[in-house]
Structure formats: structure tokens, C-alpha cells
Short mmCIF file of C-alpha atoms and ligand atoms in Angstrom, two decimals:
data_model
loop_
_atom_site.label_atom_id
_atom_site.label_comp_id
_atom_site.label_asym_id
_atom_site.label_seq_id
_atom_site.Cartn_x
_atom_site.Cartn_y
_atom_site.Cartn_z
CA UNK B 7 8.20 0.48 -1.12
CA UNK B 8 10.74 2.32 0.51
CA UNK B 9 9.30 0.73 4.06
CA UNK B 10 10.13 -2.67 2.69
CA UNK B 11 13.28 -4.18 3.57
CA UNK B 12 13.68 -6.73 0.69
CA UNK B 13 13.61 -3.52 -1.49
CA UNK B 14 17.70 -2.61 -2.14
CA UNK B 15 17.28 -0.01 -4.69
CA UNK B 16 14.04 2.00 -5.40
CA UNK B 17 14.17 4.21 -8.70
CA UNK B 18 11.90 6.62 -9.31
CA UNK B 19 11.02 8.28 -12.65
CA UNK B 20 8.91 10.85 -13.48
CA UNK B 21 8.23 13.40 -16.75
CA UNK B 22 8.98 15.94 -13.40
CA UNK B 23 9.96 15.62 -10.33
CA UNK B 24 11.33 12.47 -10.12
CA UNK B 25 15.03 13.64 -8.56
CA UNK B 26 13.33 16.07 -5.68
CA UNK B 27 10.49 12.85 -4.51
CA UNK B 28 13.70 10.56 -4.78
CA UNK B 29 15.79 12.90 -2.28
CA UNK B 30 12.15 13.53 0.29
CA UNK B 31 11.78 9.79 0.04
CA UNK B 32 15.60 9.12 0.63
CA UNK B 33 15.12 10.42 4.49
CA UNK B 34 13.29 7.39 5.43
CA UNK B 35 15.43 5.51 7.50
CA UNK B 36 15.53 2.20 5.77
CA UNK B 37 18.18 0.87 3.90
CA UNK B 38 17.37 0.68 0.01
CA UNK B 39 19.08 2.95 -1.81
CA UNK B 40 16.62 5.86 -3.62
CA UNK B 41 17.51 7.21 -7.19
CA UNK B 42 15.62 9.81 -9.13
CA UNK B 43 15.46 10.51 -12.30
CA UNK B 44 13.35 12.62 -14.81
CA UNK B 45 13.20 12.43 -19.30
CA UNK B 46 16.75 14.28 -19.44
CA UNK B 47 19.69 12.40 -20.16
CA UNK B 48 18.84 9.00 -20.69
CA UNK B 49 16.68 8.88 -17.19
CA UNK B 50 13.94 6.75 -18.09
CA UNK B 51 16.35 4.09 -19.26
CA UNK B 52 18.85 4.78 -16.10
CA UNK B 53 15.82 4.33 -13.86
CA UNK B 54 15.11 0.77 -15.24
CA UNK B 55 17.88 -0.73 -16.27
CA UNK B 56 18.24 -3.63 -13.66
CA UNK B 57 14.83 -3.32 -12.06
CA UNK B 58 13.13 -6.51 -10.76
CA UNK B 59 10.16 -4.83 -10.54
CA UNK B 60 8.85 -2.18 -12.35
CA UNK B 61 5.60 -0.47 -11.02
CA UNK B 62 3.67 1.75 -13.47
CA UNK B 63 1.45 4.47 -11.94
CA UNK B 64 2.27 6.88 -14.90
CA UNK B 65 -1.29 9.04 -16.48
CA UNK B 66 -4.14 10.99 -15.52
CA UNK B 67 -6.68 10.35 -12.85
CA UNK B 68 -10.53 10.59 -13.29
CA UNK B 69 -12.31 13.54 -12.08
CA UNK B 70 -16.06 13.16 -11.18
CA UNK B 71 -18.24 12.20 -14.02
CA UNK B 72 -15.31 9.59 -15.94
CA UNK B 73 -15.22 6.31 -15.99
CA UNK B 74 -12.00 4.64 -16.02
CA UNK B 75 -12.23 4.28 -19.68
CA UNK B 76 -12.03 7.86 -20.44
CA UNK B 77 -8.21 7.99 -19.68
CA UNK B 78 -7.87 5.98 -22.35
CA UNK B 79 -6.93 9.00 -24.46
CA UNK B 80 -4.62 9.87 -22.56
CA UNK B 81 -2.76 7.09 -20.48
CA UNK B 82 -2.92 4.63 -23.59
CA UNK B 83 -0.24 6.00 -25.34
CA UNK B 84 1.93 6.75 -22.21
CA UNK B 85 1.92 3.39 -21.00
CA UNK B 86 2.43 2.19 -24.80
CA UNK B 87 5.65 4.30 -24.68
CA UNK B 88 6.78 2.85 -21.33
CA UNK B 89 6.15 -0.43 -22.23
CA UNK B 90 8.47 0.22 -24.68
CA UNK B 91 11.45 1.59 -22.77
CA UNK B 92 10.33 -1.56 -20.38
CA UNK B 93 11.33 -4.41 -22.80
CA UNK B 94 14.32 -2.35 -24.24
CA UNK B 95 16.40 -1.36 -20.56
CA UNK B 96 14.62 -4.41 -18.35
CA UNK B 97 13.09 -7.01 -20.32
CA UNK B 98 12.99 -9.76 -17.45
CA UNK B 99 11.58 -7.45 -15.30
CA UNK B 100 7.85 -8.43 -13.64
CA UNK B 101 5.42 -5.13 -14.78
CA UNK B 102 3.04 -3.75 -12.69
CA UNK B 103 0.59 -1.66 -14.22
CA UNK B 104 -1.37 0.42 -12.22
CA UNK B 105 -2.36 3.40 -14.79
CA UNK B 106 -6.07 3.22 -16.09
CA UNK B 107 -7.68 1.75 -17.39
CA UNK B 108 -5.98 -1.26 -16.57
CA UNK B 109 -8.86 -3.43 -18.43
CA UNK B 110 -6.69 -1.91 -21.36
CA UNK B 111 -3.00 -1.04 -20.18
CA UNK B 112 -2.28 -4.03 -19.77
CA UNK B 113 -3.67 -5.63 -23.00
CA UNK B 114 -1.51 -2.63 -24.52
CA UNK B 115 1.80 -3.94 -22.42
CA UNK B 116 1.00 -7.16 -24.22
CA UNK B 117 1.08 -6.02 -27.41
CA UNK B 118 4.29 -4.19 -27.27
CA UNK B 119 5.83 -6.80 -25.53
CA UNK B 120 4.89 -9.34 -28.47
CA UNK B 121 5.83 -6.74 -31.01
CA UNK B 122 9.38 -6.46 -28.94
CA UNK B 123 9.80 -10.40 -29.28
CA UNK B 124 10.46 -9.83 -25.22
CA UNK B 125 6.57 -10.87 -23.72
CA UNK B 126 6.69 -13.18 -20.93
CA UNK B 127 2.99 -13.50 -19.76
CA UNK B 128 4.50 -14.75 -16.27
CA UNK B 129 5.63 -11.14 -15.68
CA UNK B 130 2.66 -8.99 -16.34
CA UNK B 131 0.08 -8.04 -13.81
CA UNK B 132 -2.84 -5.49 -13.79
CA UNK B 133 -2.45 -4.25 -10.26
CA UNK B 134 -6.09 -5.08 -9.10
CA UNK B 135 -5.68 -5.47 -5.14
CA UNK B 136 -6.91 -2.04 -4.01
CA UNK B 137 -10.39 -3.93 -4.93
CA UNK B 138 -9.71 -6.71 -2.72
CA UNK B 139 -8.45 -4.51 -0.09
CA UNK B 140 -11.58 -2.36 -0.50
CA UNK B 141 -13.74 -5.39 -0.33
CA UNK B 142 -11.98 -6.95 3.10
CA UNK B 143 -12.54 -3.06 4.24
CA UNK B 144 -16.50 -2.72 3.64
CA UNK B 145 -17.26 -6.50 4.64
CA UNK B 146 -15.65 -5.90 7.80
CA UNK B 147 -17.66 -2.04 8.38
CA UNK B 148 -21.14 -4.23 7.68
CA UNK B 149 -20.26 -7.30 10.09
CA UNK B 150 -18.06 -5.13 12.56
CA UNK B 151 -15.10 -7.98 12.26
CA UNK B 152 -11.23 -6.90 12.02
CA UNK B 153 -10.31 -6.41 8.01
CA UNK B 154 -7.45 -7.84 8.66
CA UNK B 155 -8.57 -11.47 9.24
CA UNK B 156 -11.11 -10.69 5.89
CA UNK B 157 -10.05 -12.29 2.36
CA UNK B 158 -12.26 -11.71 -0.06
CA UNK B 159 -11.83 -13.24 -4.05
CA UNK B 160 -12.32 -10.61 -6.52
CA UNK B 161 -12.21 -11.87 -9.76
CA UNK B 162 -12.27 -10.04 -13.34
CA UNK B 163 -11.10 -6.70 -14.22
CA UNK B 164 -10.61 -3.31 -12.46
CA UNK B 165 -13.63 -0.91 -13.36
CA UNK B 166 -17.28 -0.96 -12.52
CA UNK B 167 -19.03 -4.04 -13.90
CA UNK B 168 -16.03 -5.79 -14.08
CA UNK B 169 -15.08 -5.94 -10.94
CA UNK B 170 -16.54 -9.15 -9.22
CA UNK B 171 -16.28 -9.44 -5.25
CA UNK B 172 -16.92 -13.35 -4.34
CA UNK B 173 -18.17 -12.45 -1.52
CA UNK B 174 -20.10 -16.24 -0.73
CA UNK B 175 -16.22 -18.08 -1.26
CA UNK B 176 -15.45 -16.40 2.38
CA UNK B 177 -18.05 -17.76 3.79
CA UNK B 178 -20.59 -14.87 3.29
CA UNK B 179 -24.55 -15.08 2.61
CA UNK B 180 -25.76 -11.21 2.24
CA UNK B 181 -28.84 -11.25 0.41
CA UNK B 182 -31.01 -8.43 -0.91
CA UNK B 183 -30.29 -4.48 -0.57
CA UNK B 184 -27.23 -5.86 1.83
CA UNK B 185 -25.62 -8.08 -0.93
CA UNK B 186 -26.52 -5.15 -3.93
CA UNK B 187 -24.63 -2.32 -1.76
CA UNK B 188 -21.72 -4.78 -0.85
CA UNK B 189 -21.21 -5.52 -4.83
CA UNK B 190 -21.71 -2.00 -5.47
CA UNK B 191 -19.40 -0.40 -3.42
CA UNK B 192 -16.41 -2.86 -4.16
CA UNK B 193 -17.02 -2.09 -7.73
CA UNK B 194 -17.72 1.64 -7.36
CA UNK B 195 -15.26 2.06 -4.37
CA UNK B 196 -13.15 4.13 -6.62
CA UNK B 197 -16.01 6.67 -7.46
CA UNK B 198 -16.35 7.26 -3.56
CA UNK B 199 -12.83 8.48 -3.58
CA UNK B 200 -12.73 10.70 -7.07
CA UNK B 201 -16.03 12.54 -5.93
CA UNK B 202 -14.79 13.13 -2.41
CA UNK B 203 -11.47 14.51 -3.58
CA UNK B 204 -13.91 16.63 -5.76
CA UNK B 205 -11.56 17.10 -9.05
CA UNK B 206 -8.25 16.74 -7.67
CA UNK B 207 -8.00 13.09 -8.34
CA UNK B 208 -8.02 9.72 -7.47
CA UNK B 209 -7.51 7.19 -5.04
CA UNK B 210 -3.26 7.82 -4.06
CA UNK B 211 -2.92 6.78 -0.50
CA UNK B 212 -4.84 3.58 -0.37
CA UNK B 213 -3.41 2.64 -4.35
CA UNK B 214 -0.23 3.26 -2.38
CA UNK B 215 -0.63 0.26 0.00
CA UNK B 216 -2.56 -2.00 -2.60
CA UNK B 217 0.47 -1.26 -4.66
CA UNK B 218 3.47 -1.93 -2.35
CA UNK B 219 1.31 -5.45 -0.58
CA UNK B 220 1.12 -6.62 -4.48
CA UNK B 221 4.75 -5.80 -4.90
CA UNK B 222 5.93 -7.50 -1.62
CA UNK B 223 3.79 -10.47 -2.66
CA UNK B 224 5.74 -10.43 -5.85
CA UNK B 225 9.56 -10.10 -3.71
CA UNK B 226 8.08 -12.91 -0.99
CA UNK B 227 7.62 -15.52 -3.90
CA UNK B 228 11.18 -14.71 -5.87
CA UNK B 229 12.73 -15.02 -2.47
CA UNK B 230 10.69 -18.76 -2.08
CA UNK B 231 8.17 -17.70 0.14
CA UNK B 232 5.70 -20.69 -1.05
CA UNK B 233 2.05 -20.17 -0.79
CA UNK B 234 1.67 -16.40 -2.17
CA UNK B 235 -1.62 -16.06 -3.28
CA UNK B 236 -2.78 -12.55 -4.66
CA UNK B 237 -5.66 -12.00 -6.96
CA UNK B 238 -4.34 -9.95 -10.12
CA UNK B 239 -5.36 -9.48 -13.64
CA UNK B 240 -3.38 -11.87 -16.09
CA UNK B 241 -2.80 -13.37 -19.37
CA UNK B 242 -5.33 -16.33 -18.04
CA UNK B 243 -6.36 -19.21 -19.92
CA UNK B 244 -9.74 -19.45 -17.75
CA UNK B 245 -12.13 -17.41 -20.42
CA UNK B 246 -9.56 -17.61 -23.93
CA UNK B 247 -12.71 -19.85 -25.04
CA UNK B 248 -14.55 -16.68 -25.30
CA UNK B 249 -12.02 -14.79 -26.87
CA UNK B 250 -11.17 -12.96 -23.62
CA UNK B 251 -7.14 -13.29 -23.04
CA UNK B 252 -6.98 -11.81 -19.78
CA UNK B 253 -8.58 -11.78 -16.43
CA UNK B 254 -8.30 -11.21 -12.70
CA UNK B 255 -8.68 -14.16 -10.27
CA UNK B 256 -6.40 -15.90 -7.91
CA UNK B 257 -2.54 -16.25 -8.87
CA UNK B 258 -0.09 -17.70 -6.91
CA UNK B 259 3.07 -16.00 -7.12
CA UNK B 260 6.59 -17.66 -7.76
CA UNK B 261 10.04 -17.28 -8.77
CA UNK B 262 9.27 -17.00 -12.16
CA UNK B 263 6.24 -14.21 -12.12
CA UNK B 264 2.82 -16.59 -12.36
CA UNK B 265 3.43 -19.78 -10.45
CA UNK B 266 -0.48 -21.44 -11.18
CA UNK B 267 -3.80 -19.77 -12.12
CA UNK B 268 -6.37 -20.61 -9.79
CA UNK B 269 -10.01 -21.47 -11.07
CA UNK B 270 -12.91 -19.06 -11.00
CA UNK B 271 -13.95 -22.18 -8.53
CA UNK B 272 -17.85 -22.42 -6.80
CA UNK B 273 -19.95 -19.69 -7.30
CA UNK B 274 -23.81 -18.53 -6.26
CA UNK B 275 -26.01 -17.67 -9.50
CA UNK B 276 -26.18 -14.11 -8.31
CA UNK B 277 -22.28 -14.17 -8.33
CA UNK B 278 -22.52 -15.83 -12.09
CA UNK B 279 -24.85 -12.68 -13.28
CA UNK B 280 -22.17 -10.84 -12.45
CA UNK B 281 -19.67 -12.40 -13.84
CA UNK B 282 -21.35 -12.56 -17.22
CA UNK B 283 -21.78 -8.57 -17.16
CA UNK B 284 -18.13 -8.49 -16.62
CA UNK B 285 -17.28 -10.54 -19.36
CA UNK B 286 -18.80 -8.71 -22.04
CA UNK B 287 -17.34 -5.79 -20.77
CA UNK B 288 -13.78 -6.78 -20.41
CA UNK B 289 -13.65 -8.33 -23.82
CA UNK B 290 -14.32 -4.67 -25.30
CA UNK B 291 -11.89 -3.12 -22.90
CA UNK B 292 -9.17 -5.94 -23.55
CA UNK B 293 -9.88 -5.58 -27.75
CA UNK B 294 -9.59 -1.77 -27.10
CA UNK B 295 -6.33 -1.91 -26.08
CA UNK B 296 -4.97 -4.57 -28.49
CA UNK B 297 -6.36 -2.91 -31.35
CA UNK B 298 -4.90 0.91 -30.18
CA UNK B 299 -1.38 -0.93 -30.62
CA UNK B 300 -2.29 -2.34 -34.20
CA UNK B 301 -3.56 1.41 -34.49
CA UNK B 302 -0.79 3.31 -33.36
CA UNK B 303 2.09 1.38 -32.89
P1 NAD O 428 -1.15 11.68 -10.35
O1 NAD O 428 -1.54 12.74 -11.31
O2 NAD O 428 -1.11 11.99 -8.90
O3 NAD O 428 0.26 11.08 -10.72
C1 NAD O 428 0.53 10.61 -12.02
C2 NAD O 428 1.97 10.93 -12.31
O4 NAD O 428 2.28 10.39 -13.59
C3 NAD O 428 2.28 12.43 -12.36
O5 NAD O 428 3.30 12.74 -11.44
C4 NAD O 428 2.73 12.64 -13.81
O6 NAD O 428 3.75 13.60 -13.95
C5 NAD O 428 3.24 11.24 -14.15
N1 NAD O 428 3.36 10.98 -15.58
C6 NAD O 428 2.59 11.41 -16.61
N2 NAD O 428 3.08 10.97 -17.77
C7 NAD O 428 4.17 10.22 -17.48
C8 NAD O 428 5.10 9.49 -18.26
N3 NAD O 428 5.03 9.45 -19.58
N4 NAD O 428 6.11 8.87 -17.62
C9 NAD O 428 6.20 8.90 -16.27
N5 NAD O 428 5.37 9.59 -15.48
C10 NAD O 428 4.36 10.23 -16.09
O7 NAD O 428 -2.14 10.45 -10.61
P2 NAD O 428 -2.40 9.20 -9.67
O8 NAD O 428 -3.51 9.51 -8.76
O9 NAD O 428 -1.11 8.73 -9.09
O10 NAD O 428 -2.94 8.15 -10.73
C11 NAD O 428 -2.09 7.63 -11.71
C12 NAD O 428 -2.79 6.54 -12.49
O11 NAD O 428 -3.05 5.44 -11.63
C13 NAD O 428 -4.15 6.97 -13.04
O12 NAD O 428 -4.32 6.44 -14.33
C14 NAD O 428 -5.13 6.34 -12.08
O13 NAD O 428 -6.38 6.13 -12.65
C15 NAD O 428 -4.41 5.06 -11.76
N6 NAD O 428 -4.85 4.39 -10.53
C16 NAD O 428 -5.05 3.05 -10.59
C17 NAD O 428 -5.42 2.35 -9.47
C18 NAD O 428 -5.59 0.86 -9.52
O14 NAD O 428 -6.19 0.31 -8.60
N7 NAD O 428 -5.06 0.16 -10.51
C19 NAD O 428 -5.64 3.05 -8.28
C20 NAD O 428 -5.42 4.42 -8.24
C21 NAD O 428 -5.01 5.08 -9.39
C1 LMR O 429 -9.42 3.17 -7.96
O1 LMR O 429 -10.02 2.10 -8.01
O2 LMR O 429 -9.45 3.90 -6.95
C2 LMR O 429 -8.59 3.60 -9.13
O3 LMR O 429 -8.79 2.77 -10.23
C3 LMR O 429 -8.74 5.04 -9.48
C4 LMR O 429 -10.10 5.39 -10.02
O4 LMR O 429 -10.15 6.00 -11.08
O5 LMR O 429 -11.09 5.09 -9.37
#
């Protein structure tokens, strides 16, 4: 973020460290201005007061053997609490939740925000492009083409089964073993990453980018930038039939947060399978988080 020029101020908080990353990060010679703050005196509610944009990365990672899910524990109630400070110091602000299990984060976001009488379902994303940045990645290692002129739809949620890569929307036929270790490693992508780093976490470096592209999609559309397309998990009428409120697919990106929704749109039966496993799932991680709120408050 602090690469991007339409940034003017980044604030960083953190329960430590937030002041000594601020001044590291300061050195980069771009203009924003870099503030750092930590829980003492008022800093979580000095770091967002103003913000456009506030990007939640806050929790613990998985180590080898979790699934997303098991955060829960722990990240639920620290994003419930930052939700909180959220609507009190920047209510209009767009929130970008990041922390895991986002399936659940940001049903809990939601919830606070309805409690708060502040929710604007415009202005809340799940932060789901590292899997579509993963998926342009690995489609362009199997057909040797340049990821950067790759798009592929993922659609759905962000962990295991519910991650959906559409892979036959870009034009794409793999069939067999090829198509089963395409789908596979888009949804298990993370995995790769948590056993490789062997207990000391996640995915960092590559959330990093996912993070800041979804966050200059977001600043391109407020500034009019017409066309901004990102996938991202939303409050989404496409599945509320089913009792399932929210769900990745295409959103264009506006002034206001949400521009327009896009469809689920053509699909192959394979891709449909899929998509039905991902349901189910999401609607338990979705009622998991709405019903920790009604919980624990
Ligand atoms: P990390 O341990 O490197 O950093 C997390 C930071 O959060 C730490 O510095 C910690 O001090 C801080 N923190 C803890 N409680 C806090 C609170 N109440 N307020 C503010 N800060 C707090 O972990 P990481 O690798 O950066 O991962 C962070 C989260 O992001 C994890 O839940 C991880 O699963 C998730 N993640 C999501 C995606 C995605 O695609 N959505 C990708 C990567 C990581
Ligand atoms: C990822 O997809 O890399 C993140 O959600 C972190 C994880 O736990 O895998």
C-alpha cells in the first residue's frame, strides 16, 4: 500500500509493533504519509478515524494440520472487537477482511455492523483474490502462457471446498487428473504455503499483493475508474434462496463500495459439483459466524 500513489495516509495498528513497522515502512520513498500506532492511548481509534479503507489482517495463522476454520477460536473474537472500533471511529469506511476464516469474519463484521445500526453491505468485502491470483498463477505453469494475461473467475468462499476456480469461463477445457489437480491446488494453494513454511505461518508475501491489487481496485473505482471488476466475497443476493447471505463471485467496484453483482453465469456440470460442495459448506461457515455474535456479543 505504501507503493501506491493514490494512498495519502497509511495507518498502521497493531496489539505491538505498530509505531516501529510504521517508521521501517516510512523510508519508502513515496509520498503517503505513514502513522503507527499500537492499544495505548486511544491508538486503535487514532489509527482509523478517517480511513477510507480499512484492511484487516489481524489473528493467527494455520500451522500444518488446520484448516482455516480452526482460527476460529481465536481470530473470531478479535475481528468481532475490531469490527467494533470500525463502526464507532470510521463507519463509512469500505472493510477489508483478510483474517480467517473469512467464510466467518466477515459474517461476524455483519453482525456487529447491524447490531451498531452502521452496516452498509456496499462496504464489506472478504478479501478472496489471493485465490484468483493463485489460479491465473498455476493455469499459466500447466499451459506455459504469461499469468499476467490469465483471468480466472473464482467464485464462493475462501477455504478448501469452497473455493471454486471457473476455470471453463476463460476459455479452458482440462479434463481428467489435469482438471482435478488444477481445482485442487487453487483450493488447497494455501496448504502448499503453511506446510512449506513448516509452522511459522501462512501465506504473507503473496496475501500482501492480493491484498494491496484488491485495495487499489477499491481506490480506482472511488476515483471513477469505470469497469473495476474484482471477484470478492459479499453480502450477495445470488444464493439468499438457500439461506446463504454471502458469497464470492464477480463485483464491480464503484464509488459507493459494490457497484453490481455479477451472476454465477455459464457453467460445466463438473464446475456445478463443485459448486454444490461449496454451498453446503459455506452456509455452516457463514451461520458459524452469525451465531458466535448472537453468542458472544
Ligand atoms: P501474523 O501472525 O504474521 O500477523 C498477524 C498480526 O496480527 C500480528 O502482528 C499480531 O500481533 C496482530 N494481531 C493480533 N491480534 C490483533 C488485534 N486484536 N488487533 C490488531 N492486530 C492484532 O499472521 P499473518 O500471516 O499476517 O495472518 C494474519 C491473518 O490473515 C490470519 O488469520 C491468516 O489466516 C489470514 N490470511 C488470510 C488470507 C486471505 O487470503 N484472506 C491470506 C493470508 C493470511
Ligand atoms: C491463504 O489462502 O494462503 C490464506 O487463507 C492463509 C491460509 O491459512 O492458507
Amino acid at each position: 500500500m505504501k507503493l501506491n500513489p493514490r494512498v495519502t495516509e497509511l495507518a498502521l495498528y497493531d496489539i505491538k509493533g505498530g509505531p516501529g513497522v510504521a517508521a521501517d515502512i516510512g523510508h519508502i520513498n513515496t509520498k503517503s504519509v505513514v502513522t503507527g500506532y499500537q492499544p495505548d492511548a486511544d491508538g486503535l481509534k487514532n489509527a482509523l478515524t478517517g480511513a477510507e479503507i480499512v484492511l484487516i489482517p489481524a489473528g493467527v495463522p494455520r500451522k500444518p494440520g488446520m484448516t482455516r476454520d480452526d482460527l476460529f477460536n481465536t481470530n473470531a473474537s478479535i475481528v468481532r472487537d475490531l469490527a467494533k472500533a470500525v463502526s464507532d471511529a470510521a463507519p463509512d469506511a469500505n472493510v477489508l477482511v483478510i483474517s480467517n476464516p473469512v467464510n466467518s469474519t466477515v459474517p461476524i463484521c455483519a453482525e456487529i455492523f447491524k447490531s451498531k445500526g452502521t452496516y452498509n453491505p456496499k462496504r464489506l468485502f472478504g478479501v478472496t483474490t489471493l485465490d484468483v491470483v493463485r489460479a491465473s498463477r498455476f493455469i499459466s505453469q500447466h499451459k506455459s502462457t504469461d499469468p499476467a494475461d490469465e483471468n480466472i473467475t473464482v467464485v464462493g468462499g475462501h477455504s478448501g471446498a469452497t473455493i471454486v476456480p471457473l476455470l471453463s469461463q476463460s476459455g479452458y477445457s482440462l479434463e481428467g487428473k489435469d482438471l482435478d489437480d488444477f481445482v485442487f491446488r487453487v483450493q488447497f494453494g494455501g496448504d502448499e504455503v503453511v506446510k512449506a513454511k513448516d509452522g511459522a505461518g501462512s501465506a504473507t508475501l503473496s496475501m500482501a499483493m492480493a491484498g494491496a491489487r484488491f485495495a487499489e481496485s477499491l481506490l480506482k473505482a472511488a476515483q471513477g475508474q469505470k469497469g473495476v471488476v474484482e471477484p470478492t466475497f459479499v453480502d450477495s443476493p445470488l444464493y439468499k434462496d438457500q439461506g446463504i447471505d454471502f458469497f464470492a463471485s464477480k463485483v464491480e467496484l464503484g464509488p459507493n463500495g459494490v457497484e453490481k453483482i455479477h451472476e454465477v453465469g455459464k457453467i460445466t456440470p463438473k464446475e456445478q459439483e463443485l459448486l454444490d460442495a461449496c454451498l453446503k459448506d459455506l452456509k455452516k461457515n457463514i451461520d458459524k459466524g452469525v451465531e458466535f455474535v448472537k453468542s458472544k456479543p
